[in-house]
Amino acid sequence: MPPAVTGKAQEIIALPDGGWLTLDKQGVRLLDAQGKERSKVSLRAKHLDARPHADGILAVFTDADTQKTHAYVADQKTGQLRLQVSMASPDFSLESMCLYRDAQQLDHVFLIGKEGLSEQWVMHKGSAQLVRKLALPPHSKHCRVDDQSQTLYLSVPDSGVWAFTAEAETAAKLKPVAMLAPFGKLHGGATAISALPGGVAILDANEKKLHLYRQKDEQHFQPEQILNLPHSAANIHVNVSGNKLDFLLQDEQAKTWRASSAAWKQPATSEIVVIEPTMQTDTVARHGDAADDPAIWVHPQDARLSRVLGTNKKQGLLVYDMQGKQTQLLESGRLNNVDVRQNIKWGQHSFDIAMATQRDENSLVLYVINDQGQVAEAARFPTKLDKIYGFCLYQPRTGGLEAFVNDKDGTYQQFRITHNEQGFSSSLVRSFKLASQPEGCVADDKTDRLFMGEEKRGIWVVSAKADQPADLQMVMPVGKQLVADVEGLAMYFGQQKNYLLVSSQGDSSYLVLEAQAPYRLRGKFRVGMNLAKGIDGTSETDGIEVSSVNFGGEFSLGMLVVQDGYKRLPDGTQNFKYIPWSAIARSFKLE
C-alpha cells in the first residue's frame, strides 16, 4: 500500500525499488518506500506518465501555467530528479499528455490539444523533434499508450474511449473501444484510463466500475472483465506483473490510494529487427500517394556519382544523386514502375537504358542514360493492356533487352526491345496470366528467372525465357511473415549467395529470402528513425531496389533503396530512403 503521505497526490506511480513518484498541486515528488521525500520539482504539474530507464524511471509531466512538457529521470540510486529535456509550449491549449516507447526504444510524447489539434514528438539526447501533427477527438481528457500494440487510448467525456495508431509510420486510424450508453457499456463516462498489455483499463467512477477491455484484432475491442469497486475512484495506476494486474485507485473522499488486483493474460510478444536509413531523397512535388518505385544506375567510372531514379505517379521520372539531391525531373506523366539495365549492345552501339510504365497511355517509356547520369526520354511503346501497372527489365544471357509488364487483371506481357538506325522498337514475344492483381517483379538475369509478386497471394517464380512455358512455382505465400500487399521485389547478388528482397506492405516490413529453392527466409526487418541525421522511418512501401555495387563509405557493400509511404519528422510529401546493405548483412549474418 502507498504510504499515507501520498493521499493528496493526484497521480501516483509505483517504482521498482518500492519508492513512489507522485504529482500534486505543488509539484512532482520522488519518495522512498516509507514516503520520505528524496527530490521534488516545484511547479503546478499535470499529466504524469513514465517508462523504465537505465537509472530508474523516465518521468514526463507538463507545467499547467506555461504548457511546457518536461522529461526527468528519477534516479533511484542518487534520489535525484534530473532534467533531460523541456519541450516548448504548443500553439494550442493542452488538454492531455502521455508517453510512448516505440520498437526502437525511442521515447515519444503525445501533446493532445483541447480542440483536437495535437502533436507527436520524439526525444533524443537532450532534445526533442516534431514527428507529426495530428487531428484527434476534441476534449480528450486522458491519454495512455500500450507500447506493445502501438495503440494510443483517448478518453472523451461525451463519447467514450477511442484507440488511435501511436506508430507514426502508419496510416492514421481512429477506432471506438468503449462508448457511453446507449451505444456502449459506460454509464458515467471514462473518469480515467490506463493502458494494459493488449488492452486498456477504464474507470467508470459514477458506476463504481473498472472495465478491462482487450484488443481482439486491429479493428475490434471486447470487454473482458468488469470489476465492481467498493468506493468511487478519481484516478488509476496499474502495475503489470506477469499475468496479474495490480491497481492503485484514488479514493478522494478518504484521501488515500487503495489497492486491488485482477488476472490478465499478456499477449504473446514478437520482436522485429529495426535498421536505420542513412540517407533520404528530396521529397516529391506532389501530395498524397505519389512516389512509387526506385531504380539504381551505376556510374561507369566512379560509383559515388551514381544515380537513383524514382517514379512520381502524379508527375514523371525523378533522378537523385547518392546524397539524395534531385538532379532531374522528366515530366513524362503518370509513371508507376521503373527499372534500369546497363551496357545493352545492339550492333555497334551500347546503351544504358531505363524504362517505366505510363498509366495514362498504357504504354512503356524508354529513356537513355549517358555516362554522366543524365536521363533523356527516347521512345514510347504502346501496349494493348487496359490498366498497365507493374514492370521490370530482363537482360538475357544471350544478349539484348526484354521487358515484363503487367495489368491489374493479372496479365503479363513480355516485350523484346531492339534498336537500329531508325531508333528503338518493341515486339510482343510472350503472354501469360496470374489469378489476381500483380505489381512488383524482378528478373534474375544470371539464371533467367522471373520473380513476381501477386499482391494478395504471394511470390511466384517462372522462367524468364520467352520460348519457355510459364510454369508458375510458389516461392512464398502470403501469411504470418509476408503480409499483403506483396509490393516491391529486388535482387541482391552477393559474393557467396544471392538474395531476394520483398516489400511486405501490410506490416511495413521487408523480407530477405535466399534466391535459390527452397527460398529460406533469412530475416525480416523494418526501417526505423535515424534521429542523429533527422531521417524518419519508412512505412507502406511500394517499390524497392538493391545493388551490391561498392558505392563507397557506408555503402561499400551496396545499398537498398525503398519508397516511404509516410514522410515524418516532420510531415511532408513522400520520398525514398537509402539503407546500407552492411547493416542488413550484419543483422542476419548474410554471406
XYZ file of C-alpha atoms in Angstrom:
591
model
C 0.000 0.000 0.000
C 1.206 3.547 -0.659
C 2.222 5.494 2.451
C -0.267 7.964 3.910
C 1.683 10.939 2.580
C 0.593 10.033 -0.951
C -3.079 10.588 -0.101
C -3.096 14.111 -1.535
C -1.397 13.042 -4.753
C -3.479 13.442 -7.890
C -1.357 10.892 -9.748
C 0.958 8.171 -8.478
C 3.457 5.702 -9.936
C 4.919 2.743 -8.048
C 8.680 2.368 -8.562
C 10.637 -0.917 -8.803
C 12.582 -0.226 -5.573
C 9.402 0.262 -3.555
C 9.503 4.032 -3.840
C 6.911 6.337 -5.327
C 6.610 9.097 -7.872
C 3.715 11.446 -7.177
C 2.122 14.513 -8.732
C 0.171 17.022 -6.655
C -0.714 20.713 -6.794
C 2.772 21.740 -5.660
C 4.849 19.605 -7.993
C 6.306 16.192 -8.742
C 7.967 14.295 -5.889
C 10.276 11.310 -5.668
C 9.552 9.404 -2.438
C 11.183 6.403 -0.806
C 9.191 3.344 0.250
C 8.208 4.968 3.558
C 7.022 8.149 1.881
C 10.043 10.311 2.705
C 10.697 12.924 0.046
C 14.008 12.449 -1.775
C 13.599 15.060 -4.521
C 10.993 17.485 -5.836
C 10.282 19.603 -8.916
C 8.158 22.546 -7.804
C 5.515 23.617 -10.327
C 1.793 23.291 -10.956
C 2.136 19.935 -12.660
C -0.327 17.872 -14.673
C -0.386 14.674 -16.742
C 2.289 12.437 -15.209
C 3.475 9.454 -17.262
C 6.576 7.262 -17.018
C 8.660 4.476 -18.539
C 11.606 2.405 -17.210
C 15.052 3.972 -17.595
C 18.590 2.658 -17.119
C 18.950 4.805 -13.976
C 15.417 4.339 -12.694
C 12.346 5.919 -14.246
C 11.808 8.387 -17.089
C 9.025 10.701 -15.915
C 7.245 13.207 -18.139
C 4.792 15.876 -16.999
C 3.529 19.303 -18.026
C 3.630 22.712 -16.385
C -0.013 23.812 -16.222
C 0.963 27.504 -16.291
C 3.410 27.521 -19.223
C 2.154 24.365 -21.015
C 5.768 23.230 -21.331
C 6.381 19.500 -21.102
C 9.393 18.311 -19.093
C 11.147 14.947 -19.069
C 13.085 13.974 -15.934
C 14.964 10.867 -14.901
C 14.062 9.739 -11.396
C 17.440 8.311 -10.353
C 16.630 5.749 -7.688
C 20.267 5.359 -6.610
C 21.001 9.032 -6.002
C 17.452 10.029 -5.171
C 17.558 12.891 -7.668
C 15.169 14.112 -10.351
C 17.393 15.064 -13.312
C 16.044 17.168 -16.171
C 16.538 15.551 -19.594
C 14.624 17.807 -21.969
C 11.982 20.532 -21.928
C 9.601 20.959 -24.842
C 8.236 24.341 -25.842
C 4.586 25.119 -25.306
C 2.478 24.065 -28.316
C 0.428 26.574 -30.295
C -2.803 25.225 -28.854
C -4.457 24.713 -25.491
C -3.083 21.494 -24.000
C -5.672 19.028 -22.716
C -3.640 15.869 -22.036
C -0.184 14.339 -22.500
C 1.279 10.841 -22.488
C 4.388 8.802 -23.340
C 5.009 6.145 -25.984
C 8.100 3.928 -26.359
C 8.464 2.501 -29.865
C 10.149 -0.655 -31.182
C 13.472 1.210 -31.433
C 13.161 2.100 -27.733
C 12.749 5.754 -28.658
C 10.534 7.783 -26.336
C 7.722 9.832 -27.875
C 5.418 12.388 -26.284
C 1.850 12.999 -27.416
C 0.596 16.531 -26.783
C -3.198 16.426 -27.094
C -4.973 19.732 -27.719
C -8.312 20.768 -26.271
C -9.850 21.255 -29.720
C -8.192 18.191 -31.247
C -5.038 19.797 -32.638
C -2.226 17.558 -31.418
C 1.445 16.753 -31.943
C 3.791 13.804 -31.580
C 7.388 14.495 -30.536
C 10.359 12.174 -30.110
C 13.107 12.740 -27.533
C 16.757 12.095 -28.298
C 19.950 13.116 -26.481
C 18.617 16.156 -24.670
C 16.422 17.453 -27.474
C 13.004 16.788 -28.958
C 11.972 16.692 -32.612
C 8.491 17.047 -34.049
C 7.406 13.762 -35.635
C 3.954 14.697 -36.948
C 0.889 16.847 -36.400
C -2.400 15.123 -35.625
C -6.139 15.687 -35.562
C -7.632 13.808 -32.593
C -11.027 13.879 -30.858
C -11.623 17.244 -29.124
C -11.669 17.339 -25.316
C -9.604 14.166 -24.860
C -9.183 14.395 -21.088
C -6.820 11.454 -20.695
C -4.390 9.570 -22.916
C -2.259 6.473 -22.424
C -0.288 4.244 -24.830
C 0.098 0.477 -24.978
C 3.634 0.287 -26.369
C 3.325 -3.358 -27.363
C 0.356 -2.881 -29.676
C 1.362 0.702 -30.548
C -2.086 1.934 -29.522
C -2.887 5.391 -28.175
C -6.003 5.418 -25.971
C -8.044 8.593 -25.539
C -10.957 9.248 -23.178
C -13.575 11.774 -24.307
C -16.292 12.766 -21.784
C -19.205 12.974 -24.207
C -18.474 9.824 -26.225
C -16.186 7.300 -24.501
C -12.776 5.756 -25.131
C -11.077 5.687 -28.528
C -7.977 3.983 -29.918
C -5.553 5.650 -32.329
C -2.397 4.413 -34.029
C 0.586 5.526 -31.942
C 3.166 4.472 -34.520
C 3.856 7.453 -36.766
C 4.941 5.324 -39.712
C 1.463 4.079 -40.476
C -1.920 5.314 -41.621
C -3.873 7.276 -39.018
C -6.818 5.195 -37.784
C -9.321 6.084 -35.062
C -11.362 3.196 -33.617
C -14.048 3.048 -30.897
C -13.187 0.991 -27.806
C -15.905 1.628 -25.212
C -18.743 4.060 -25.797
C -21.184 5.789 -23.486
C -24.623 4.239 -23.092
C -26.798 3.615 -25.024
C -24.067 2.892 -27.602
C -21.780 1.098 -25.146
C -21.317 -0.127 -21.595
C -20.056 3.105 -19.999
C -22.662 4.961 -17.958
C -20.708 7.596 -16.089
C -18.007 8.145 -18.678
C -14.296 7.376 -18.540
C -13.001 9.112 -15.413
C -9.502 7.776 -16.057
C -7.770 5.181 -18.232
C -4.621 3.076 -18.032
C -3.055 1.141 -20.902
C -2.590 -2.599 -20.424
C -0.554 -5.066 -22.498
C -3.037 -5.724 -25.281
C -5.836 -3.623 -23.857
C -6.989 -0.806 -21.611
C -8.464 -0.305 -18.121
C -11.324 2.202 -17.993
C -12.516 3.723 -14.735
C -16.261 4.458 -14.727
C -16.388 6.313 -11.408
C -20.080 7.148 -11.295
C -20.925 3.466 -11.575
C -18.047 2.396 -9.291
C -16.816 0.029 -12.003
C -13.483 -0.746 -13.611
C -13.812 -2.062 -17.175
C -10.999 -4.120 -18.691
C -11.064 -4.188 -22.494
C -8.855 -6.413 -24.633
C -7.828 -5.655 -28.200
C -9.174 -8.566 -30.236
C -7.624 -7.574 -33.553
C -6.586 -4.437 -35.381
C -10.151 -3.139 -35.591
C -12.052 -4.604 -32.636
C -12.009 -4.422 -28.842
C -14.071 -6.545 -26.481
C -14.908 -6.246 -22.766
C -13.125 -8.944 -20.780
C -13.857 -8.067 -17.152
C -15.941 -5.595 -15.168
C -14.745 -5.087 -11.595
C -17.146 -3.632 -9.035
C -15.422 -1.114 -6.758
C -16.338 -0.555 -3.092
C -15.828 3.196 -3.477
C -15.763 5.941 -6.077
C -12.345 6.467 -7.649
C -10.927 9.535 -9.362
C -7.781 8.060 -10.878
C -6.000 4.803 -11.529
C -2.468 3.447 -11.760
C -1.682 -0.089 -12.946
C 1.403 -2.236 -12.449
C 1.688 -5.352 -14.591
C 3.341 -8.389 -13.021
C 3.245 -11.492 -15.178
C -0.405 -12.327 -15.750
C -1.580 -10.147 -12.886
C -2.669 -6.515 -12.735
C -2.096 -4.553 -9.532
C -4.288 -1.445 -9.348
C -3.982 1.682 -7.268
C -7.313 3.523 -7.175
C -7.597 7.054 -5.841
C -10.270 7.419 -3.145
C -10.726 11.187 -2.991
C -13.098 11.145 -0.023
C -10.773 9.074 2.142
C -7.691 10.889 0.789
C -5.905 7.645 0.074
C -4.951 5.236 -2.696
C -6.475 1.768 -2.384
C -5.054 -1.430 -3.848
C -6.842 -4.014 -5.962
C -5.842 -6.711 -8.440
C -7.123 -8.815 -11.331
C -5.911 -11.580 -13.607
C -4.802 -10.544 -17.093
C -3.156 -12.808 -19.640
C -0.475 -10.942 -21.501
C -0.456 -11.382 -25.291
C 2.476 -13.054 -26.976
C 5.216 -10.640 -27.948
C 7.289 -10.646 -31.103
C 10.336 -8.555 -31.827
C 11.483 -7.405 -35.229
C 14.868 -6.065 -36.304
C 14.869 -2.313 -36.911
C 17.513 -0.886 -39.270
C 18.202 2.821 -39.669
C 18.385 4.621 -43.013
C 21.427 6.818 -43.510
C 20.220 8.966 -46.406
C 16.931 10.207 -47.813
C 15.985 11.920 -51.048
C 14.366 15.272 -51.522
C 10.608 14.953 -51.225
C 8.420 14.741 -54.319
C 6.494 17.768 -55.573
C 3.057 16.165 -55.350
C 0.981 15.398 -52.250
C -0.683 12.095 -51.466
C 0.300 8.705 -52.842
C 2.850 9.907 -55.396
C 6.328 8.345 -55.067
C 6.358 4.686 -56.044
C 9.319 2.773 -57.446
C 13.117 3.306 -57.421
C 15.901 2.027 -59.678
C 19.690 2.422 -59.492
C 22.070 3.487 -62.271
C 25.788 2.878 -61.591
C 28.346 5.399 -62.848
C 30.860 3.608 -65.137
C 33.985 5.199 -63.594
C 33.064 6.395 -60.099
C 30.204 4.640 -58.308
C 29.939 7.565 -55.888
C 28.480 9.548 -58.812
C 25.708 7.029 -59.426
C 22.032 7.954 -59.653
C 18.772 6.772 -58.123
C 15.736 7.018 -60.386
C 12.276 7.209 -58.855
C 8.765 7.413 -60.229
C 6.219 10.044 -59.239
C 2.782 8.676 -60.133
C 1.449 12.210 -60.472
C 4.294 13.826 -62.416
C 7.035 11.767 -64.045
C 10.558 10.466 -63.505
C 12.827 11.839 -60.772
C 16.616 11.492 -60.709
C 18.645 11.780 -57.486
C 22.342 11.689 -56.667
C 23.860 9.489 -53.967
C 23.236 12.207 -51.375
C 19.523 12.215 -52.206
C 19.523 15.563 -54.003
C 17.258 15.789 -57.032
C 19.236 16.359 -60.224
C 16.489 15.954 -62.843
C 12.741 15.866 -63.356
C 11.336 14.409 -66.564
C 7.626 15.217 -66.720
C 6.614 12.054 -68.537
C 3.200 11.756 -66.900
C 1.840 9.154 -64.502
C 4.720 6.690 -64.244
C 4.333 3.662 -61.992
C 7.335 1.299 -62.044
C 10.859 1.867 -63.351
C 13.861 -0.375 -63.961
C 17.407 0.028 -65.319
C 19.845 -2.115 -67.294
C 23.319 -1.046 -68.442
C 25.711 -1.867 -71.284
C 22.997 -3.163 -73.612
C 24.575 -3.820 -77.011
C 22.723 -3.578 -80.313
C 25.149 -3.881 -83.200
C 27.964 -1.380 -82.716
C 26.015 0.658 -80.184
C 25.893 0.303 -76.398
C 23.247 1.893 -74.181
C 22.299 2.339 -70.555
C 18.508 2.050 -70.529
C 15.733 2.921 -68.097
C 12.115 2.023 -68.795
C 8.888 2.814 -66.968
C 5.163 2.122 -67.222
C 2.991 5.115 -68.209
C -0.523 4.664 -66.808
C -2.383 7.348 -68.783
C -1.319 5.870 -72.123
C -0.949 2.203 -71.048
C 2.494 2.426 -72.619
C 6.170 1.819 -71.901
C 8.526 4.807 -71.827
C 12.183 4.212 -72.721
C 14.986 6.500 -71.514
C 18.689 6.554 -72.324
C 21.254 7.471 -69.664
C 24.607 8.984 -70.613
C 27.925 8.475 -68.827
C 27.289 11.450 -66.531
C 23.935 10.106 -65.362
C 21.792 12.447 -67.454
C 18.499 10.833 -68.393
C 16.593 11.579 -71.620
C 13.368 10.145 -73.000
C 13.962 8.276 -76.267
C 10.822 6.292 -77.153
C 7.318 5.208 -76.160
C 5.821 1.815 -76.905
C 2.062 1.214 -76.803
C 0.628 -1.941 -75.273
C -2.835 -3.469 -75.513
C -3.204 -3.650 -71.734
C -6.256 -1.961 -70.207
C -4.676 -0.979 -66.881
C -0.895 -1.104 -67.141
C 0.760 -1.448 -63.734
C 3.938 -3.247 -62.698
C 7.133 -3.677 -64.678
C 10.716 -4.947 -64.692
C 13.550 -5.412 -67.189
C 15.385 -8.596 -68.152
C 18.802 -8.839 -69.801
C 19.111 -12.388 -71.234
C 22.490 -14.056 -71.051
C 22.314 -14.365 -74.831
C 22.139 -10.572 -75.142
C 19.585 -7.897 -75.844
C 16.898 -6.482 -73.583
C 13.397 -7.609 -72.697
C 10.629 -6.063 -70.611
C 7.952 -7.660 -68.448
C 4.845 -5.562 -67.918
C 1.624 -6.479 -66.143
C -2.010 -5.397 -65.967
C -4.188 -5.133 -62.863
C -6.197 -8.120 -64.147
C -3.111 -10.356 -63.752
C -1.989 -10.355 -67.395
C 1.773 -10.397 -68.034
C 3.293 -9.437 -71.395
C 6.934 -9.878 -72.367
C 8.382 -7.494 -74.948
C 11.700 -7.669 -76.805
C 13.386 -4.273 -77.202
C 15.563 -3.677 -80.275
C 17.478 -0.771 -81.800
C 18.558 0.127 -85.332
C 19.178 3.229 -87.440
C 15.503 4.209 -87.158
C 15.586 4.075 -83.348
C 14.091 1.829 -80.681
C 11.239 -0.623 -81.191
C 9.433 -3.338 -79.257
C 7.702 -6.606 -80.132
C 5.492 -8.875 -78.035
C 7.111 -12.295 -77.528
C 5.098 -13.957 -74.730
C 1.945 -13.555 -72.638
C 0.666 -15.333 -69.532
C -1.578 -14.524 -66.589
C -1.740 -14.643 -62.790
C -5.029 -15.225 -60.991
C -5.242 -11.752 -59.448
C -3.559 -8.344 -59.354
C 0.249 -8.345 -59.523
C 2.674 -5.436 -59.410
C 6.295 -5.868 -58.429
C 8.633 -8.160 -60.319
C 12.365 -8.671 -60.710
C 14.376 -10.706 -63.214
C 17.416 -12.718 -62.176
C 19.472 -12.218 -65.327
C 22.102 -14.738 -64.213
C 19.667 -17.657 -64.011
C 16.965 -16.477 -66.457
C 14.220 -16.463 -63.821
C 11.415 -14.005 -63.159
C 10.111 -13.412 -59.628
C 6.620 -11.912 -59.465
C 4.525 -10.563 -56.627
C 0.798 -11.317 -56.653
C -0.428 -8.740 -54.167
C -2.916 -10.836 -52.169
C -1.412 -14.309 -52.688
C 2.375 -14.332 -52.580
C 5.564 -14.569 -54.640
C 5.897 -16.707 -57.778
C 8.876 -17.674 -59.913
C 8.814 -18.605 -63.601
C 11.317 -18.957 -66.425
C 12.149 -15.579 -67.934
C 12.936 -17.108 -71.330
C 10.412 -16.150 -73.968
C 10.442 -19.617 -75.555
C 9.671 -21.407 -72.284
C 6.209 -22.160 -70.819
C 5.071 -20.028 -67.895
C 5.029 -22.798 -65.271
C 4.393 -20.937 -62.024
C 6.108 -22.108 -58.838
C 5.251 -20.635 -55.450
C 8.211 -19.077 -53.641
C 6.358 -17.793 -50.561
C 2.642 -17.400 -49.893
C 1.059 -14.501 -48.057
C 0.857 -15.359 -44.358
C 2.346 -14.504 -40.983
C 5.680 -13.316 -42.379
C 4.643 -11.961 -45.797
C 1.675 -9.665 -45.184
C -0.408 -8.441 -48.124
C 0.023 -6.476 -50.192
C 3.125 -8.001 -51.756
C 4.818 -4.999 -53.362
C 8.400 -4.340 -54.495
C 10.879 -7.119 -55.320
C 14.646 -6.752 -55.772
C 17.708 -8.992 -56.227
C 20.994 -8.673 -54.328
C 23.901 -10.519 -55.956
C 26.403 -11.381 -53.223
C 29.840 -12.968 -53.368
C 28.578 -16.284 -51.996
C 24.778 -16.101 -52.159
C 22.086 -14.130 -53.894
C 19.063 -12.777 -52.067
C 15.518 -11.812 -52.960
C 14.186 -8.787 -51.083
C 10.461 -8.176 -50.741
C 8.321 -5.291 -49.531
C 5.725 -6.748 -47.149
C 3.475 -3.710 -47.329
C 0.782 -4.935 -44.950
C 3.066 -4.683 -41.921
C 5.564 -2.138 -43.304
C 8.441 -4.599 -43.260
C 10.986 -6.151 -45.626
C 11.890 -9.805 -46.084
C 15.261 -11.243 -47.098
C 14.993 -14.637 -48.830
C 17.686 -16.798 -50.324
C 17.182 -16.589 -54.080
C 17.521 -20.348 -54.615
C 14.986 -23.016 -53.674
C 13.792 -23.672 -51.003
C 13.978 -19.856 -50.679
C 14.852 -19.845 -46.994
C 13.763 -16.751 -45.071
C 16.926 -15.204 -43.630
C 15.377 -12.224 -41.916
C 12.651 -9.652 -41.609
C 13.146 -6.026 -40.672
C 11.625 -2.590 -40.558
C 13.307 0.713 -41.352
C 13.246 2.988 -38.314
C 14.229 6.544 -37.493
C 17.766 7.894 -37.689
C 17.386 10.797 -35.279
C 21.056 11.752 -35.471
C 20.525 12.583 -39.153
C 16.912 13.714 -38.870
C 15.589 10.894 -41.076
C 12.260 9.225 -40.373
C 11.487 5.553 -40.847
C 9.521 4.005 -43.688
C 6.055 2.511 -43.983
C 3.645 1.017 -46.512
C 6.471 0.754 -49.039
C 5.654 0.242 -52.704
C 8.825 -0.189 -54.756
C 12.327 -1.182 -53.661
C 15.714 -1.643 -55.362
C 19.020 -3.028 -54.139
C 22.552 -3.165 -55.527
C 25.743 -4.921 -54.394
C 27.994 -2.324 -56.064
C 30.612 -0.630 -53.873
C 29.309 2.934 -53.754
C 31.949 3.923 -51.191
C 31.830 4.724 -47.497
C 28.845 3.282 -45.653
C 27.570 1.866 -48.955
C 30.720 -0.170 -49.676
C 28.707 -3.425 -49.703
C 25.870 -1.860 -51.650
C 22.588 -0.281 -50.672
C 18.850 -0.770 -50.524
C 16.506 1.999 -51.713
C 12.883 1.966 -50.542
C 9.869 4.178 -51.130
C 8.393 5.711 -47.973
C 4.617 5.903 -47.763
C 4.508 8.464 -44.926
C 7.062 11.232 -44.563
C 7.519 12.238 -40.908
C 9.992 14.176 -38.790
C 8.220 16.422 -39.704
C 5.275 15.728 -42.031
C 5.887 16.140 -45.755
C 5.370 14.647 -49.181
C 6.759 11.187 -49.897
C 10.366 10.334 -50.682
C 12.879 7.474 -50.870
C 15.301 6.216 -48.208
C 18.812 4.721 -48.636
C 19.855 1.864 -46.310
C 23.417 0.415 -46.215
C 23.484 -3.256 -47.159
C 26.148 -3.750 -44.485
C 23.529 -3.105 -41.784
C 21.206 -5.727 -43.292
C 24.003 -8.272 -43.753
C 25.210 -7.751 -40.188
C 21.722 -8.144 -38.731
C 21.075 -11.509 -40.403
C 24.636 -12.842 -40.830
C 24.313 -12.931 -44.601
C 27.063 -14.414 -46.729
